[in-house]
């Protein structure tokens, strides 16, 4: 270990214990303290690997307060590891406030690579992976989910969400409502575990597939939504917005003609769209 006090960010398995790295085990063995979401949960992992390092709970409700205690330990020269219940800390798990305060206090934060459900699911989904957006958990209430999905409806990147078994059918129904029944989605559940399942297709078909067997809606889930693909005859949003703005000063016909020149689209199409929208 380094002679200077360090906070290590240590990923832990999302299911299969064999996925923990040798380096992660070495750090957990050598540090003076392990900060974890649930000491009982992490205790089982440590016991499995014969690690006796002391633990401290750091979760959503006490993270800001515990950060000062951890900084005090770092000031005393102690090395500390941060773990979540599963996967990489801070990825939809606590740790952001702690890491920020530790860095501001001048201490080194060393991240270890390791398991993450979002990237594990994405690499086997068959959806575009060159660009993606991780959105964590959708809101618990239906209106919040619909508002979020509506804001992301034309997102050109693959969307990744963590999802709850008790909400997944409602969420998929809302994806159908907002994005249409043909939007491509992939659901990955119980990753790295015995009943790992990765199934995809049009969202309406995926929802029907889940309804066929209750077991398919159990376990920890990653929901991925394919990128928005605009219809070939769709007008660019920028062209429509320009037309709308010009209509505040000009007749629709002139506004459409100018916007068409600016954006390189057909003026008749813009004119028709303007009529449909009441400009």
PDB file of C-alpha atoms in Angstrom:
ATOM      1  CA  UNK A   1       0.000   0.000   0.000  1.00  0.00           C
ATOM      2  CA  UNK A   2       1.023   3.628  -0.532  1.00  0.00           C
ATOM      3  CA  UNK A   3       2.562   5.418   2.434  1.00  0.00           C
ATOM      4  CA  UNK A   4       0.135   8.342   1.896  1.00  0.00           C
ATOM      5  CA  UNK A   5      -3.454   7.928   3.040  1.00  0.00           C
ATOM      6  CA  UNK A   6      -5.739   6.909   0.187  1.00  0.00           C
ATOM      7  CA  UNK A   7      -9.418   6.265  -0.449  1.00  0.00           C
ATOM      8  CA  UNK A   8      -9.838   3.245  -2.748  1.00  0.00           C
ATOM      9  CA  UNK A   9     -13.023   2.773  -4.791  1.00  0.00           C
ATOM     10  CA  UNK A  10     -13.461  -0.996  -4.925  1.00  0.00           C
ATOM     11  CA  UNK A  11     -16.059  -2.728  -7.155  1.00  0.00           C
ATOM     12  CA  UNK A  12     -17.553  -5.961  -5.817  1.00  0.00           C
ATOM     13  CA  UNK A  13     -19.349  -8.789  -7.679  1.00  0.00           C
ATOM     14  CA  UNK A  14     -22.901  -8.209  -8.936  1.00  0.00           C
ATOM     15  CA  UNK A  15     -23.690 -11.882  -8.477  1.00  0.00           C
ATOM     16  CA  UNK A  16     -20.898 -14.329  -9.197  1.00  0.00           C
ATOM     17  CA  UNK A  17     -18.275 -14.069  -6.440  1.00  0.00           C
ATOM     18  CA  UNK A  18     -15.591 -15.298  -8.827  1.00  0.00           C
ATOM     19  CA  UNK A  19     -15.776 -11.944 -10.614  1.00  0.00           C
ATOM     20  CA  UNK A  20     -13.936 -10.095  -7.850  1.00  0.00           C
ATOM     21  CA  UNK A  21     -10.389  -9.180  -8.872  1.00  0.00           C
ATOM     22  CA  UNK A  22      -7.186 -10.168  -7.114  1.00  0.00           C
ATOM     23  CA  UNK A  23      -6.356  -6.490  -6.682  1.00  0.00           C
ATOM     24  CA  UNK A  24      -9.728  -5.787  -5.050  1.00  0.00           C
ATOM     25  CA  UNK A  25      -9.186  -8.600  -2.555  1.00  0.00           C
ATOM     26  CA  UNK A  26      -5.693  -7.333  -1.787  1.00  0.00           C
ATOM     27  CA  UNK A  27      -6.933  -3.794  -1.142  1.00  0.00           C
ATOM     28  CA  UNK A  28      -9.805  -4.978   1.066  1.00  0.00           C
ATOM     29  CA  UNK A  29      -7.320  -7.065   3.050  1.00  0.00           C
ATOM     30  CA  UNK A  30      -4.756  -4.283   3.471  1.00  0.00           C
ATOM     31  CA  UNK A  31      -6.807  -1.152   4.193  1.00  0.00           C
ATOM     32  CA  UNK A  32      -7.553  -0.014   7.740  1.00  0.00           C
ATOM     33  CA  UNK A  33     -11.302   0.368   7.177  1.00  0.00           C
ATOM     34  CA  UNK A  34     -13.961  -0.555   4.628  1.00  0.00           C
ATOM     35  CA  UNK A  35     -16.827   1.904   4.148  1.00  0.00           C
ATOM     36  CA  UNK A  36     -19.882   0.050   2.841  1.00  0.00           C
ATOM     37  CA  UNK A  37     -23.612   0.501   2.217  1.00  0.00           C
ATOM     38  CA  UNK A  38     -24.637  -2.376   4.470  1.00  0.00           C
ATOM     39  CA  UNK A  39     -22.098  -3.856   6.872  1.00  0.00           C
ATOM     40  CA  UNK A  40     -24.053  -7.116   7.081  1.00  0.00           C
ATOM     41  CA  UNK A  41     -24.122  -7.556   3.314  1.00  0.00           C
ATOM     42  CA  UNK A  42     -20.420  -6.726   2.894  1.00  0.00           C
ATOM     43  CA  UNK A  43     -19.624  -8.858   5.935  1.00  0.00           C
ATOM     44  CA  UNK A  44     -20.795 -11.961   4.061  1.00  0.00           C
ATOM     45  CA  UNK A  45     -18.474 -11.132   1.152  1.00  0.00           C
ATOM     46  CA  UNK A  46     -15.521 -10.524   3.468  1.00  0.00           C
ATOM     47  CA  UNK A  47     -16.213 -13.720   5.402  1.00  0.00           C
ATOM     48  CA  UNK A  48     -16.321 -15.731   2.175  1.00  0.00           C
ATOM     49  CA  UNK A  49     -12.808 -14.560   1.296  1.00  0.00           C
ATOM     50  CA  UNK A  50     -11.461 -14.695   4.853  1.00  0.00           C
ATOM     51  CA  UNK A  51     -10.978 -10.925   5.196  1.00  0.00           C
ATOM     52  CA  UNK A  52     -11.207  -9.475   8.708  1.00  0.00           C
ATOM     53  CA  UNK A  53     -10.929  -5.732   7.990  1.00  0.00           C
ATOM     54  CA  UNK A  54     -13.197  -3.468  10.071  1.00  0.00           C
ATOM     55  CA  UNK A  55     -16.254  -1.951   8.380  1.00  0.00           C
ATOM     56  CA  UNK A  56     -18.302   1.232   8.686  1.00  0.00           C
ATOM     57  CA  UNK A  57     -21.710   1.916   7.144  1.00  0.00           C
ATOM     58  CA  UNK A  58     -21.844   4.724   4.579  1.00  0.00           C
ATOM     59  CA  UNK A  59     -25.194   4.957   2.830  1.00  0.00           C
ATOM     60  CA  UNK A  60     -27.558   7.527   1.324  1.00  0.00           C
ATOM     61  CA  UNK A  61     -28.802   8.746   4.701  1.00  0.00           C
ATOM     62  CA  UNK A  62     -25.489   9.279   6.502  1.00  0.00           C
ATOM     63  CA  UNK A  63     -22.920   9.792   3.728  1.00  0.00           C
ATOM     64  CA  UNK A  64     -22.400  13.533   4.255  1.00  0.00           C
ATOM     65  CA  UNK A  65     -21.863  13.087   7.999  1.00  0.00           C
ATOM     66  CA  UNK A  66     -19.630  10.026   7.675  1.00  0.00           C
ATOM     67  CA  UNK A  67     -17.440  11.823   5.129  1.00  0.00           C
ATOM     68  CA  UNK A  68     -15.928  13.980   7.880  1.00  0.00           C
ATOM     69  CA  UNK A  69     -15.175  10.923  10.005  1.00  0.00           C
ATOM     70  CA  UNK A  70     -13.457   9.244   7.050  1.00  0.00           C
ATOM     71  CA  UNK A  71     -11.447  12.379   6.278  1.00  0.00           C
ATOM     72  CA  UNK A  72     -10.330  12.447   9.914  1.00  0.00           C
ATOM     73  CA  UNK A  73      -9.109   8.846   9.597  1.00  0.00           C
ATOM     74  CA  UNK A  74      -7.271   9.729   6.381  1.00  0.00           C
ATOM     75  CA  UNK A  75      -5.608  12.605   8.218  1.00  0.00           C
ATOM     76  CA  UNK A  76      -4.380  10.046  10.741  1.00  0.00           C
ATOM     77  CA  UNK A  77      -2.748   8.109   7.898  1.00  0.00           C
ATOM     78  CA  UNK A  78      -5.346   5.357   7.556  1.00  0.00           C
ATOM     79  CA  UNK A  79      -6.169   3.864   4.148  1.00  0.00           C
ATOM     80  CA  UNK A  80      -9.864   3.290   3.454  1.00  0.00           C
ATOM     81  CA  UNK A  81     -11.821   1.325   0.848  1.00  0.00           C
ATOM     82  CA  UNK A  82     -15.302   2.244  -0.343  1.00  0.00           C
ATOM     83  CA  UNK A  83     -17.604  -0.525  -1.573  1.00  0.00           C
ATOM     84  CA  UNK A  84     -21.292  -0.725  -2.450  1.00  0.00           C
ATOM     85  CA  UNK A  85     -23.525  -3.738  -1.977  1.00  0.00           C
ATOM     86  CA  UNK A  86     -22.712  -4.860  -5.522  1.00  0.00           C
ATOM     87  CA  UNK A  87     -20.914  -3.459  -8.535  1.00  0.00           C
ATOM     88  CA  UNK A  88     -18.957  -0.228  -8.817  1.00  0.00           C
ATOM     89  CA  UNK A  89     -19.549   2.373  -6.082  1.00  0.00           C
ATOM     90  CA  UNK A  90     -21.171   5.683  -7.122  1.00  0.00           C
ATOM     91  CA  UNK A  91     -22.903   4.107 -10.148  1.00  0.00           C
ATOM     92  CA  UNK A  92     -26.481   4.532  -8.830  1.00  0.00           C
ATOM     93  CA  UNK A  93     -24.983   3.891  -5.385  1.00  0.00           C
ATOM     94  CA  UNK A  94     -23.697   6.143  -2.578  1.00  0.00           C
ATOM     95  CA  UNK A  95     -20.238   7.685  -2.672  1.00  0.00           C
ATOM     96  CA  UNK A  96     -20.446  10.900  -4.677  1.00  0.00           C
ATOM     97  CA  UNK A  97     -20.466  13.232  -1.662  1.00  0.00           C
ATOM     98  CA  UNK A  98     -17.747  11.234   0.067  1.00  0.00           C
ATOM     99  CA  UNK A  99     -15.423  11.224  -2.942  1.00  0.00           C
ATOM    100  CA  UNK A 100     -15.994  14.937  -3.531  1.00  0.00           C
ATOM    101  CA  UNK A 101     -15.168  15.855   0.056  1.00  0.00           C
ATOM    102  CA  UNK A 102     -12.129  13.554   0.197  1.00  0.00           C
ATOM    103  CA  UNK A 103     -10.723  15.084  -2.994  1.00  0.00           C
ATOM    104  CA  UNK A 104     -11.398  18.602  -1.725  1.00  0.00           C
ATOM    105  CA  UNK A 105      -9.523  17.711   1.470  1.00  0.00           C
ATOM    106  CA  UNK A 106      -6.481  16.907  -0.662  1.00  0.00           C
ATOM    107  CA  UNK A 107      -6.371  13.134  -0.388  1.00  0.00           C
ATOM    108  CA  UNK A 108      -5.849  10.689  -3.254  1.00  0.00           C
ATOM    109  CA  UNK A 109      -8.803   8.711  -4.569  1.00  0.00           C
ATOM    110  CA  UNK A 110      -7.786   5.537  -6.420  1.00  0.00           C
ATOM    111  CA  UNK A 111     -10.453   3.753  -8.512  1.00  0.00           C
ATOM    112  CA  UNK A 112     -10.204   0.024  -9.193  1.00  0.00           C
ATOM    113  CA  UNK A 113     -11.827  -1.406 -12.337  1.00  0.00           C
ATOM    114  CA  UNK A 114     -14.416  -4.103 -11.881  1.00  0.00           C
ATOM    115  CA  UNK A 115     -18.026  -5.274 -12.171  1.00  0.00           C
ATOM    116  CA  UNK A 116     -20.794  -2.900 -13.272  1.00  0.00           C
ATOM    117  CA  UNK A 117     -24.263  -4.148 -14.233  1.00  0.00           C
ATOM    118  CA  UNK A 118     -24.842  -1.355 -16.766  1.00  0.00           C
ATOM    119  CA  UNK A 119     -21.804  -2.075 -18.939  1.00  0.00           C
ATOM    120  CA  UNK A 120     -22.072  -5.835 -18.438  1.00  0.00           C
ATOM    121  CA  UNK A 121     -25.601  -5.757 -19.825  1.00  0.00           C
ATOM    122  CA  UNK A 122     -24.792  -3.372 -22.665  1.00  0.00           C
ATOM    123  CA  UNK A 123     -21.959  -5.421 -24.116  1.00  0.00           C
ATOM    124  CA  UNK A 124     -24.300  -8.390 -24.665  1.00  0.00           C
ATOM    125  CA  UNK A 125     -27.455  -6.492 -25.660  1.00  0.00           C
ATOM    126  CA  UNK A 126     -26.885  -6.175 -29.384  1.00  0.00           C
ATOM    127  CA  UNK A 127     -27.760  -2.461 -29.216  1.00  0.00           C
ATOM    128  CA  UNK A 128     -25.424   0.350 -30.351  1.00  0.00           C
ATOM    129  CA  UNK A 129     -22.679   0.662 -27.734  1.00  0.00           C
ATOM    130  CA  UNK A 130     -20.451   3.357 -29.232  1.00  0.00           C
ATOM    131  CA  UNK A 131     -22.587   5.997 -27.497  1.00  0.00           C
ATOM    132  CA  UNK A 132     -24.884   5.399 -24.552  1.00  0.00           C
ATOM    133  CA  UNK A 133     -26.515   7.254 -21.663  1.00  0.00           C
ATOM    134  CA  UNK A 134     -26.814   5.708 -18.215  1.00  0.00           C
ATOM    135  CA  UNK A 135     -29.928   7.047 -16.465  1.00  0.00           C
ATOM    136  CA  UNK A 136     -29.954   4.995 -13.263  1.00  0.00           C
ATOM    137  CA  UNK A 137     -33.430   4.257 -11.872  1.00  0.00           C
ATOM    138  CA  UNK A 138     -36.533   5.796 -13.396  1.00  0.00           C
ATOM    139  CA  UNK A 139     -38.820   7.689 -10.981  1.00  0.00           C
ATOM    140  CA  UNK A 140     -41.008   5.537  -8.739  1.00  0.00           C
ATOM    141  CA  UNK A 141     -44.272   7.213  -9.777  1.00  0.00           C
ATOM    142  CA  UNK A 142     -45.897   6.785 -13.187  1.00  0.00           C
ATOM    143  CA  UNK A 143     -46.062  10.498 -14.025  1.00  0.00           C
ATOM    144  CA  UNK A 144     -42.367  10.914 -13.259  1.00  0.00           C
ATOM    145  CA  UNK A 145     -41.481   7.946 -15.466  1.00  0.00           C
ATOM    146  CA  UNK A 146     -43.605   9.241 -18.334  1.00  0.00           C
ATOM    147  CA  UNK A 147     -42.079  12.723 -18.037  1.00  0.00           C
ATOM    148  CA  UNK A 148     -38.558  11.266 -18.037  1.00  0.00           C
ATOM    149  CA  UNK A 149     -39.237   8.962 -20.987  1.00  0.00           C
ATOM    150  CA  UNK A 150     -40.837  11.827 -22.915  1.00  0.00           C
ATOM    151  CA  UNK A 151     -37.742  13.980 -22.385  1.00  0.00           C
ATOM    152  CA  UNK A 152     -35.592  11.093 -23.662  1.00  0.00           C
ATOM    153  CA  UNK A 153     -37.892  10.043 -26.500  1.00  0.00           C
ATOM    154  CA  UNK A 154     -35.594  11.284 -29.283  1.00  0.00           C
ATOM    155  CA  UNK A 155     -32.295  10.445 -27.539  1.00  0.00           C
ATOM    156  CA  UNK A 156     -29.860   9.257 -30.253  1.00  0.00           C
ATOM    157  CA  UNK A 157     -27.868   7.109 -27.818  1.00  0.00           C
ATOM    158  CA  UNK A 158     -28.730   3.759 -26.256  1.00  0.00           C
ATOM    159  CA  UNK A 159     -30.422   4.369 -22.891  1.00  0.00           C
ATOM    160  CA  UNK A 160     -29.574   2.227 -19.859  1.00  0.00           C
ATOM    161  CA  UNK A 161     -31.770   2.024 -16.756  1.00  0.00           C
ATOM    162  CA  UNK A 162     -31.799  -0.062 -13.607  1.00  0.00           C
ATOM    163  CA  UNK A 163     -35.304  -1.384 -13.019  1.00  0.00           C
ATOM    164  CA  UNK A 164     -37.307  -2.954 -10.201  1.00  0.00           C
ATOM    165  CA  UNK A 165     -39.111  -6.279 -10.755  1.00  0.00           C
ATOM    166  CA  UNK A 166     -42.300  -4.856  -9.258  1.00  0.00           C
ATOM    167  CA  UNK A 167     -42.323  -1.938 -11.720  1.00  0.00           C
ATOM    168  CA  UNK A 168     -40.921  -3.421 -14.913  1.00  0.00           C
ATOM    169  CA  UNK A 169     -44.282  -4.220 -16.545  1.00  0.00           C
ATOM    170  CA  UNK A 170     -45.605  -0.721 -15.801  1.00  0.00           C
ATOM    171  CA  UNK A 171     -42.401   0.818 -17.114  1.00  0.00           C
ATOM    172  CA  UNK A 172     -42.578  -1.137 -20.360  1.00  0.00           C
ATOM    173  CA  UNK A 173     -46.228  -0.104 -20.790  1.00  0.00           C
ATOM    174  CA  UNK A 174     -45.109   3.511 -20.444  1.00  0.00           C
ATOM    175  CA  UNK A 175     -42.282   2.998 -22.943  1.00  0.00           C
ATOM    176  CA  UNK A 176     -44.920   1.719 -25.382  1.00  0.00           C
ATOM    177  CA  UNK A 177     -47.107   4.761 -24.666  1.00  0.00           C
ATOM    178  CA  UNK A 178     -44.320   7.325 -25.078  1.00  0.00           C
ATOM    179  CA  UNK A 179     -41.949   5.773 -27.617  1.00  0.00           C
ATOM    180  CA  UNK A 180     -44.212   3.386 -29.509  1.00  0.00           C
ATOM    181  CA  UNK A 181     -44.606  -0.415 -29.535  1.00  0.00           C
ATOM    182  CA  UNK A 182     -41.786  -0.969 -32.055  1.00  0.00           C
ATOM    183  CA  UNK A 183     -38.988   0.704 -30.059  1.00  0.00           C
ATOM    184  CA  UNK A 184     -36.188  -1.805 -29.613  1.00  0.00           C
ATOM    185  CA  UNK A 185     -35.454  -2.754 -26.004  1.00  0.00           C
ATOM    186  CA  UNK A 186     -33.379  -5.377 -24.202  1.00  0.00           C
ATOM    187  CA  UNK A 187     -33.915  -6.604 -20.656  1.00  0.00           C
ATOM    188  CA  UNK A 188     -31.030  -8.235 -18.774  1.00  0.00           C
ATOM    189  CA  UNK A 189     -31.836  -9.874 -15.448  1.00  0.00           C
ATOM    190  CA  UNK A 190     -29.836 -11.739 -12.807  1.00  0.00           C
ATOM    191  CA  UNK A 191     -26.552 -10.973 -14.569  1.00  0.00           C
ATOM    192  CA  UNK A 192     -23.677 -13.374 -13.723  1.00  0.00           C
ATOM    193  CA  UNK A 193     -26.069 -15.549 -11.680  1.00  0.00           C
ATOM    194  CA  UNK A 194     -27.538 -18.987 -12.372  1.00  0.00           C
ATOM    195  CA  UNK A 195     -30.710 -17.646 -14.010  1.00  0.00           C
ATOM    196  CA  UNK A 196     -29.085 -14.916 -16.085  1.00  0.00           C
ATOM    197  CA  UNK A 197     -31.408 -13.913 -18.932  1.00  0.00           C
ATOM    198  CA  UNK A 198     -30.903 -11.363 -21.714  1.00  0.00           C
ATOM    199  CA  UNK A 199     -33.930 -10.933 -23.973  1.00  0.00           C
ATOM    200  CA  UNK A 200     -34.773  -8.208 -26.466  1.00  0.00           C
ATOM    201  CA  UNK A 201     -37.037  -7.104 -29.286  1.00  0.00           C
ATOM    202  CA  UNK A 202     -39.786  -4.548 -29.910  1.00  0.00           C
ATOM    203  CA  UNK A 203     -40.970  -3.285 -26.526  1.00  0.00           C
ATOM    204  CA  UNK A 204     -44.549  -4.535 -26.976  1.00  0.00           C
ATOM    205  CA  UNK A 205     -43.281  -8.044 -27.739  1.00  0.00           C
ATOM    206  CA  UNK A 206     -40.887  -7.995 -24.793  1.00  0.00           C
ATOM    207  CA  UNK A 207     -43.701  -7.056 -22.410  1.00  0.00           C
ATOM    208  CA  UNK A 208     -45.851  -9.919 -23.713  1.00  0.00           C
ATOM    209  CA  UNK A 209     -42.887 -12.275 -23.267  1.00  0.00           C
ATOM    210  CA  UNK A 210     -42.574 -11.233 -19.624  1.00  0.00           C
ATOM    211  CA  UNK A 211     -46.291 -11.781 -19.030  1.00  0.00           C
ATOM    212  CA  UNK A 212     -45.985 -15.388 -20.200  1.00  0.00           C
ATOM    213  CA  UNK A 213     -43.957 -16.414 -17.135  1.00  0.00           C
ATOM    214  CA  UNK A 214     -43.849 -14.742 -13.696  1.00  0.00           C
ATOM    215  CA  UNK A 215     -40.264 -15.931 -13.228  1.00  0.00           C
ATOM    216  CA  UNK A 216     -39.179 -13.592 -16.008  1.00  0.00           C
ATOM    217  CA  UNK A 217     -40.059 -10.556 -13.871  1.00  0.00           C
ATOM    218  CA  UNK A 218     -37.913 -11.592 -10.921  1.00  0.00           C
ATOM    219  CA  UNK A 219     -34.411 -10.543  -9.947  1.00  0.00           C
ATOM    220  CA  UNK A 220     -32.232  -7.502 -10.496  1.00  0.00           C
ATOM    221  CA  UNK A 221     -32.759  -5.934 -13.901  1.00  0.00           C
ATOM    222  CA  UNK A 222     -31.087  -3.685 -16.447  1.00  0.00           C
ATOM    223  CA  UNK A 223     -33.411  -2.216 -19.073  1.00  0.00           C
ATOM    224  CA  UNK A 224     -31.857  -0.881 -22.275  1.00  0.00           C
ATOM    225  CA  UNK A 225     -33.727   1.162 -24.879  1.00  0.00           C
ATOM    226  CA  UNK A 226     -32.344   1.450 -28.383  1.00  0.00           C
ATOM    227  CA  UNK A 227     -31.566   4.855 -29.917  1.00  0.00           C
ATOM    228  CA  UNK A 228     -34.241   6.966 -31.547  1.00  0.00           C
ATOM    229  CA  UNK A 229     -34.318   6.606 -35.304  1.00  0.00           C
ATOM    230  CA  UNK A 230     -36.176   9.407 -37.082  1.00  0.00           C
ATOM    231  CA  UNK A 231     -38.400   8.427 -40.045  1.00  0.00           C
ATOM    232  CA  UNK A 232     -36.746   9.148 -43.371  1.00  0.00           C
ATOM    233  CA  UNK A 233     -39.361  11.789 -44.201  1.00  0.00           C
ATOM    234  CA  UNK A 234     -39.226  13.460 -40.778  1.00  0.00           C
ATOM    235  CA  UNK A 235     -38.386  17.156 -40.719  1.00  0.00           C
ATOM    236  CA  UNK A 236     -35.461  18.240 -38.536  1.00  0.00           C
ATOM    237  CA  UNK A 237     -36.582  19.733 -35.233  1.00  0.00           C
ATOM    238  CA  UNK A 238     -34.327  22.731 -35.881  1.00  0.00           C
ATOM    239  CA  UNK A 239     -36.111  23.489 -39.165  1.00  0.00           C
ATOM    240  CA  UNK A 240     -39.504  23.345 -37.495  1.00  0.00           C
ATOM    241  CA  UNK A 241     -38.310  25.599 -34.686  1.00  0.00           C
ATOM    242  CA  UNK A 242     -36.908  28.138 -37.159  1.00  0.00           C
ATOM    243  CA  UNK A 243     -40.192  28.150 -39.075  1.00  0.00           C
ATOM    244  CA  UNK A 244     -42.147  28.677 -35.885  1.00  0.00           C
ATOM    245  CA  UNK A 245     -39.951  31.616 -34.869  1.00  0.00           C
ATOM    246  CA  UNK A 246     -40.149  33.237 -38.318  1.00  0.00           C
ATOM    247  CA  UNK A 247     -43.919  32.914 -38.252  1.00  0.00           C
ATOM    248  CA  UNK A 248     -43.960  35.433 -35.412  1.00  0.00           C
ATOM    249  CA  UNK A 249     -42.929  38.107 -37.951  1.00  0.00           C
ATOM    250  CA  UNK A 250     -43.808  36.650 -41.368  1.00  0.00           C
ATOM    251  CA  UNK A 251     -46.657  34.799 -43.084  1.00  0.00           C
ATOM    252  CA  UNK A 252     -46.264  31.040 -42.944  1.00  0.00           C
ATOM    253  CA  UNK A 253     -45.483  30.722 -46.652  1.00  0.00           C
ATOM    254  CA  UNK A 254     -42.535  33.151 -46.442  1.00  0.00           C
ATOM    255  CA  UNK A 255     -41.368  31.693 -43.125  1.00  0.00           C
ATOM    256  CA  UNK A 256     -41.341  28.178 -44.563  1.00  0.00           C
ATOM    257  CA  UNK A 257     -39.417  29.306 -47.642  1.00  0.00           C
ATOM    258  CA  UNK A 258     -36.729  31.032 -45.570  1.00  0.00           C
ATOM    259  CA  UNK A 259     -36.413  28.144 -43.101  1.00  0.00           C
ATOM    260  CA  UNK A 260     -36.141  25.706 -46.008  1.00  0.00           C
ATOM    261  CA  UNK A 261     -33.190  27.669 -47.406  1.00  0.00           C
ATOM    262  CA  UNK A 262     -31.502  27.827 -44.012  1.00  0.00           C
ATOM    263  CA  UNK A 263     -31.813  24.111 -43.259  1.00  0.00           C
ATOM    264  CA  UNK A 264     -31.794  22.614 -46.749  1.00  0.00           C
ATOM    265  CA  UNK A 265     -35.239  20.993 -46.576  1.00  0.00           C
ATOM    266  CA  UNK A 266     -38.330  21.182 -48.795  1.00  0.00           C
ATOM    267  CA  UNK A 267     -40.364  24.338 -48.272  1.00  0.00           C
ATOM    268  CA  UNK A 268     -43.644  22.600 -49.102  1.00  0.00           C
ATOM    269  CA  UNK A 269     -43.046  20.091 -46.315  1.00  0.00           C
ATOM    270  CA  UNK A 270     -42.374  22.899 -43.840  1.00  0.00           C
ATOM    271  CA  UNK A 271     -45.424  24.789 -45.059  1.00  0.00           C
ATOM    272  CA  UNK A 272     -47.634  21.731 -44.593  1.00  0.00           C
ATOM    273  CA  UNK A 273     -46.181  21.102 -41.117  1.00  0.00           C
ATOM    274  CA  UNK A 274     -46.886  24.722 -40.230  1.00  0.00           C
ATOM    275  CA  UNK A 275     -50.487  24.408 -41.328  1.00  0.00           C
ATOM    276  CA  UNK A 276     -50.892  21.218 -39.278  1.00  0.00           C
ATOM    277  CA  UNK A 277     -49.517  22.995 -36.213  1.00  0.00           C
ATOM    278  CA  UNK A 278     -51.613  26.103 -36.677  1.00  0.00           C
ATOM    279  CA  UNK A 279     -48.773  28.546 -37.312  1.00  0.00           C
TER     280      UNK A 279
END
